[in-house]
Short mmCIF file of C-alpha atoms in Angstrom, two decimals:
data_model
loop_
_atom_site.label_atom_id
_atom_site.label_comp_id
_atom_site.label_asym_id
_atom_site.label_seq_id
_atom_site.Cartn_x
_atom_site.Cartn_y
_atom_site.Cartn_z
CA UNK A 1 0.00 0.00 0.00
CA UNK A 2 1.39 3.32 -1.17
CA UNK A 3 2.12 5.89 2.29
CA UNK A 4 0.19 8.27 0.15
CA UNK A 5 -2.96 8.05 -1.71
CA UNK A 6 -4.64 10.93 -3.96
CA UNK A 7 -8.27 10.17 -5.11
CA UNK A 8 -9.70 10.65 -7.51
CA UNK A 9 -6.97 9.54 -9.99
CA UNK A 10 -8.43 11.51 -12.67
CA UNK A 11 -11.03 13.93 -12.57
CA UNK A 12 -13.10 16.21 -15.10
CA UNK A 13 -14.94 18.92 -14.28
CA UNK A 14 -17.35 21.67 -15.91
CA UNK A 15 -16.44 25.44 -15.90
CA UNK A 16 -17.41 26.85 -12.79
CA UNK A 17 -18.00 23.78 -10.22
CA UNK A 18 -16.71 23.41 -7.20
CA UNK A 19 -13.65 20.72 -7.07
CA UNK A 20 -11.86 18.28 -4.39
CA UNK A 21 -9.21 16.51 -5.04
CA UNK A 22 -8.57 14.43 -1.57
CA UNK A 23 -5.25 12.86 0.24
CA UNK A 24 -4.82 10.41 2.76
CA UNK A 25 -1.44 8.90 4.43
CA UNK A 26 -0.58 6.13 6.62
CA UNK A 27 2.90 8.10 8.19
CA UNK A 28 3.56 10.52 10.99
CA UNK A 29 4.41 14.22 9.44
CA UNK A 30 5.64 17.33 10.11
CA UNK A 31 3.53 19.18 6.99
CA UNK A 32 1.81 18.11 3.89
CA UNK A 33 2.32 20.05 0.31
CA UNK A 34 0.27 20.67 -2.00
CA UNK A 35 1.63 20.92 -6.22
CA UNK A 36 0.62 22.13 -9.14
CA UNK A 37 1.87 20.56 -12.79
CA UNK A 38 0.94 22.22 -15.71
CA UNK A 39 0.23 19.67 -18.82
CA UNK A 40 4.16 21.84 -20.35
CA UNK A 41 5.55 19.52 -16.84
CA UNK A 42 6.56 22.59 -15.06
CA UNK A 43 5.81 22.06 -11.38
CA UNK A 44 4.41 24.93 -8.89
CA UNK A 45 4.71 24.79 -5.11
CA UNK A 46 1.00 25.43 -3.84
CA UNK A 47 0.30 25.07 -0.20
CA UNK A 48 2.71 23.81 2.25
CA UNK A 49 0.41 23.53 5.68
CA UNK A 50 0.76 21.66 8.77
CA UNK A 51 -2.11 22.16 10.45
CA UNK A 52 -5.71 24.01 9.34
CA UNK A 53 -6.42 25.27 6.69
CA UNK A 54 -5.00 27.89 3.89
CA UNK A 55 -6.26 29.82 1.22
CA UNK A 56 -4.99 31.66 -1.57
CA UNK A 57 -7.31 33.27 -4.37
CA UNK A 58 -9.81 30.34 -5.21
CA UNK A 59 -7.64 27.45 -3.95
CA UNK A 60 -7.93 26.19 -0.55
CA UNK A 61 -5.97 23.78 1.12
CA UNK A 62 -7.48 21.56 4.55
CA UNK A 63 -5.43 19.30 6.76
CA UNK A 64 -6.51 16.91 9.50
CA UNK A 65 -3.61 15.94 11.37
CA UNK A 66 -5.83 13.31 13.61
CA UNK A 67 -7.57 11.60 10.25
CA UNK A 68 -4.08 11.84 8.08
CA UNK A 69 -6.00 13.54 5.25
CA UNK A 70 -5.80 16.58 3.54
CA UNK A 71 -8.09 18.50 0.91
CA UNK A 72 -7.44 20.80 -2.01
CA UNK A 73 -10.63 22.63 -2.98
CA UNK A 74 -10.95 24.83 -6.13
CA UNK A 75 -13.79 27.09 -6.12
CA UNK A 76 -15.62 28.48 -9.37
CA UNK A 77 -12.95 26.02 -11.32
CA UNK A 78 -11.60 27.29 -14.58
CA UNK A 79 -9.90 25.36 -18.03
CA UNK A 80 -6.83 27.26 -16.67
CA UNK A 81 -7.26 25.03 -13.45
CA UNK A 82 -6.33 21.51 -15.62
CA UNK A 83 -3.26 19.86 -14.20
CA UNK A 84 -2.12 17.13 -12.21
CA UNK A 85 -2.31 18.12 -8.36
CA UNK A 86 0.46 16.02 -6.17
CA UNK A 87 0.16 15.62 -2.61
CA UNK A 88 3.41 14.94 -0.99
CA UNK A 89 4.24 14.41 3.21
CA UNK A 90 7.01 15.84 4.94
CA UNK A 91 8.63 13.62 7.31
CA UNK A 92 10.64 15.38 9.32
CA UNK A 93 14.30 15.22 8.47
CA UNK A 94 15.30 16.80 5.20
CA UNK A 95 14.30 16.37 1.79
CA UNK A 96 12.11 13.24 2.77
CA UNK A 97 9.36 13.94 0.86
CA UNK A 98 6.75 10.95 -0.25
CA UNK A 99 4.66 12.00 -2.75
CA UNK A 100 1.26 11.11 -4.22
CA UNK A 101 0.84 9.75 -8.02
CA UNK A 102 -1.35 12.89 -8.64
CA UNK A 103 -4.79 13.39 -9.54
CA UNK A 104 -5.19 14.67 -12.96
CA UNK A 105 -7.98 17.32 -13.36
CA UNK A 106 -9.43 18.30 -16.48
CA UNK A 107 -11.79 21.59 -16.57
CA UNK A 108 -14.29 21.70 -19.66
CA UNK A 109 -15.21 24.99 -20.89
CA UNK B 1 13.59 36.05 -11.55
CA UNK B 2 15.09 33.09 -13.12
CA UNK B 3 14.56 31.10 -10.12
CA UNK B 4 15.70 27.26 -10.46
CA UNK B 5 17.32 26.88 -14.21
CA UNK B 6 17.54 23.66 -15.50
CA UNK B 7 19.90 22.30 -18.46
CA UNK B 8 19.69 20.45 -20.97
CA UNK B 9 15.70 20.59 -21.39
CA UNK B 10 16.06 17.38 -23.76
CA UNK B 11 18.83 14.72 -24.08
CA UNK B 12 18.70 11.12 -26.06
CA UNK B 13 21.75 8.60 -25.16
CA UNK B 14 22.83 5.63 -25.79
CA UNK B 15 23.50 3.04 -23.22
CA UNK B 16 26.73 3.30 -21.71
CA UNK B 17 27.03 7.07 -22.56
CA UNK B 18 27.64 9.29 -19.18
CA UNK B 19 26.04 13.06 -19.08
CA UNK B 20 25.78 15.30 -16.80
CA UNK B 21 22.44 17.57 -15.67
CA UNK B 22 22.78 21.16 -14.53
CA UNK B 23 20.92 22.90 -12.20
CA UNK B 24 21.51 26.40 -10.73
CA UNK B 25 18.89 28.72 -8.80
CA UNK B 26 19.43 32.66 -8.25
CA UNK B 27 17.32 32.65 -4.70
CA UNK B 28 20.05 31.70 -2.43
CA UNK B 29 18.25 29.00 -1.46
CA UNK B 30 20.15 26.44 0.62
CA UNK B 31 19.04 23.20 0.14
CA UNK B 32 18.78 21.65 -3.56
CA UNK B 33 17.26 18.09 -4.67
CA UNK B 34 17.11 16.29 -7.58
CA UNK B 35 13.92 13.94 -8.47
CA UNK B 36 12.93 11.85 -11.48
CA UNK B 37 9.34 11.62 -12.45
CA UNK B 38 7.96 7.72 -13.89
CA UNK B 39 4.49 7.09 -15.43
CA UNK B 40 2.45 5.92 -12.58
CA UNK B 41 4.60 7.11 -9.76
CA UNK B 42 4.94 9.59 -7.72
CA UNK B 43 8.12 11.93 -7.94
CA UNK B 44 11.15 10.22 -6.30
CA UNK B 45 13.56 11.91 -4.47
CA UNK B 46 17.85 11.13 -5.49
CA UNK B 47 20.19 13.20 -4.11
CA UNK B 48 19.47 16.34 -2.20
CA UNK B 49 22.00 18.93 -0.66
CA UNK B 50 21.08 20.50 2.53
CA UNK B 51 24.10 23.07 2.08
CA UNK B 52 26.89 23.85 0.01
CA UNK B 53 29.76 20.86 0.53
CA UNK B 54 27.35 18.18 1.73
CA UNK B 55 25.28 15.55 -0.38
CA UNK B 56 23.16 13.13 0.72
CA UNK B 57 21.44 10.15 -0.95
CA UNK B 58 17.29 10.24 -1.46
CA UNK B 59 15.46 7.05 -2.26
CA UNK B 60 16.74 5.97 -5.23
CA UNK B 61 20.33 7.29 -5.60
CA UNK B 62 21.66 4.28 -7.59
CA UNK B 63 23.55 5.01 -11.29
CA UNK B 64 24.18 8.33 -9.75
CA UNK B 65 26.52 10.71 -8.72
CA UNK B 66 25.95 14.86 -7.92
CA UNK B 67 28.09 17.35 -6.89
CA UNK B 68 27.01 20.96 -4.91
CA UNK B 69 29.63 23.32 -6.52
CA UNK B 70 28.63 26.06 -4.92
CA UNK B 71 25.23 27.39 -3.09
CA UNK B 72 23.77 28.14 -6.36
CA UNK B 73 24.50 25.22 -8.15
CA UNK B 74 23.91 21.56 -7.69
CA UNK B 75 24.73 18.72 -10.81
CA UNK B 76 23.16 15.33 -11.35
CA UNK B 77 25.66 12.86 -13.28
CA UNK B 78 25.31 9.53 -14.95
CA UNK B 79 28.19 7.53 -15.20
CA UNK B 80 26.94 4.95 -17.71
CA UNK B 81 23.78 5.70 -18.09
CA UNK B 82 20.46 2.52 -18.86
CA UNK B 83 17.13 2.46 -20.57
CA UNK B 84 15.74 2.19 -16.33
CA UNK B 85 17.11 5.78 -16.09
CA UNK B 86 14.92 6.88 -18.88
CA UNK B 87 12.69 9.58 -16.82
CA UNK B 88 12.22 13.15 -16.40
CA UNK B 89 14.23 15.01 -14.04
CA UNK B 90 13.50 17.98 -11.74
CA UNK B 91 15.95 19.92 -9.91
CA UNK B 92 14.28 21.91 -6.79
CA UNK B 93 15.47 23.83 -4.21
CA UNK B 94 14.27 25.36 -0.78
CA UNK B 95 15.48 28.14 1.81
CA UNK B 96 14.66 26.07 4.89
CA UNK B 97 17.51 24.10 6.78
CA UNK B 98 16.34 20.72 8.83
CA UNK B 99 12.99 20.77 7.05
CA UNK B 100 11.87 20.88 3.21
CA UNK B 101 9.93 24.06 3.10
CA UNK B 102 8.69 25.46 0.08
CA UNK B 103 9.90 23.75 -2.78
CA UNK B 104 10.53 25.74 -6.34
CA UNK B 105 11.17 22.96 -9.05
CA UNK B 106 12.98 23.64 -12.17
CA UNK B 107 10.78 22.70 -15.64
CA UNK B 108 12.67 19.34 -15.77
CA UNK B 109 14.64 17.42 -17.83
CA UNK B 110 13.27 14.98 -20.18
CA UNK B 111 16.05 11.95 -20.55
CA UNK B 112 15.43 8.87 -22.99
CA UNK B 113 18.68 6.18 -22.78
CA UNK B 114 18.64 3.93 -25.74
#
């Protein structure tokens, strides 16, 4: 069993909906991260958060340290939006980062 | 801002060959990593420098060698390189010393060994 596990795999969407890509792990952690990679492969640090919640614009990132799972919500989701979101856990000493396959979203105009 | 620069973007070998990637970031960041990205899996971590001078390895650090020149630059090197290392690479770095922090990737490397 993978340590971390995105679902949906893959997941398209209509303009405008409301959009949760989910992540669960089996380790202890120290924060969770949340990526962005653009269908050109570049990849985009998102959310790094360790406990709560963040937001920035119309992404917001969840964490429940007790339930090891995290959210990434997009609200009023745009084509722009399509990617592949990673999850990845931070555990503790550096540069040991375990990261999710990805869940590959796909926003239809 | 350049940020984390990544060279060459493409690079087809033959097995055997050796080649070196480049990485450099302008953000005097301290700690640099190298990953490869495979179909169906997650990104795996190689090598990673915590500070200029030291190295250590990641998950899967076999058929590899890096070097930190210097804080802004931090090379990935196959010796004799195999089809299994055909993958895309990313170079990343972070400011953050004894945890990962925010990570800022370069746009990868794409490498197919023949």
């Amino acid at each position: 069993k993978n340590e971390v596990e995105q679902s949906p795999q893959n997941l398209t969407a209509q303009e405008g909906e409301f959009i949760t890509i989910n992540c669960s792990y089996s380790v202890g952690i120290s924060a969770l991260h949340w990526l962005q990679q653009h269908p050109g492969g570049g990849i985009v640090s998102l959310f790094m958060l360790s406990s709560g919640k963040k937001k920035h614009g119309r992404l917001i990132a969840t964490i429940n340290i007790q339930e090891k799972h995290s959210s990434l919500h997009i609200t009023a989701s745009h084509p722009r939006d399509s990617a592949v979101y990673i999850c990845a856990v931070e555990r503790g000493s550096q540069g040991n980062l375990i990261f999710g396959k990805g869940t590959k979203l796909s926003v239809k105009p | 801002n350049a940020g984390v620069t990544q060279t060459p973007k493409f690079q087809v070998l033959k097995t055997g060959q050796s080649m070196t990637l480049q990485c450099a970031q302008d953000m005097n960041h301290n700690s640099m990593y190298w990953y490869r990205q495979d179909p169906g899996m997650g990104l795996r971590l190689i090598y990673y420098s915590a500070s200029e001078g030291t190295t250590d390895k990641g998950e899967v650090p076999n058929g590899y060698n890096v070097s930190r020149l210097n804080k802004r630059e931090f090379s990935l090197r196959l010796e004799s390189a195999a089809p299994s290392q055909t993958s895309v690479y990313f170079c990343a770095s972070s400011t953050l010393a004894g945890a990962t922090g925010e990570l800022f990737f370069g746009e990868g490397s794409r490498l197919t060994v023949l």
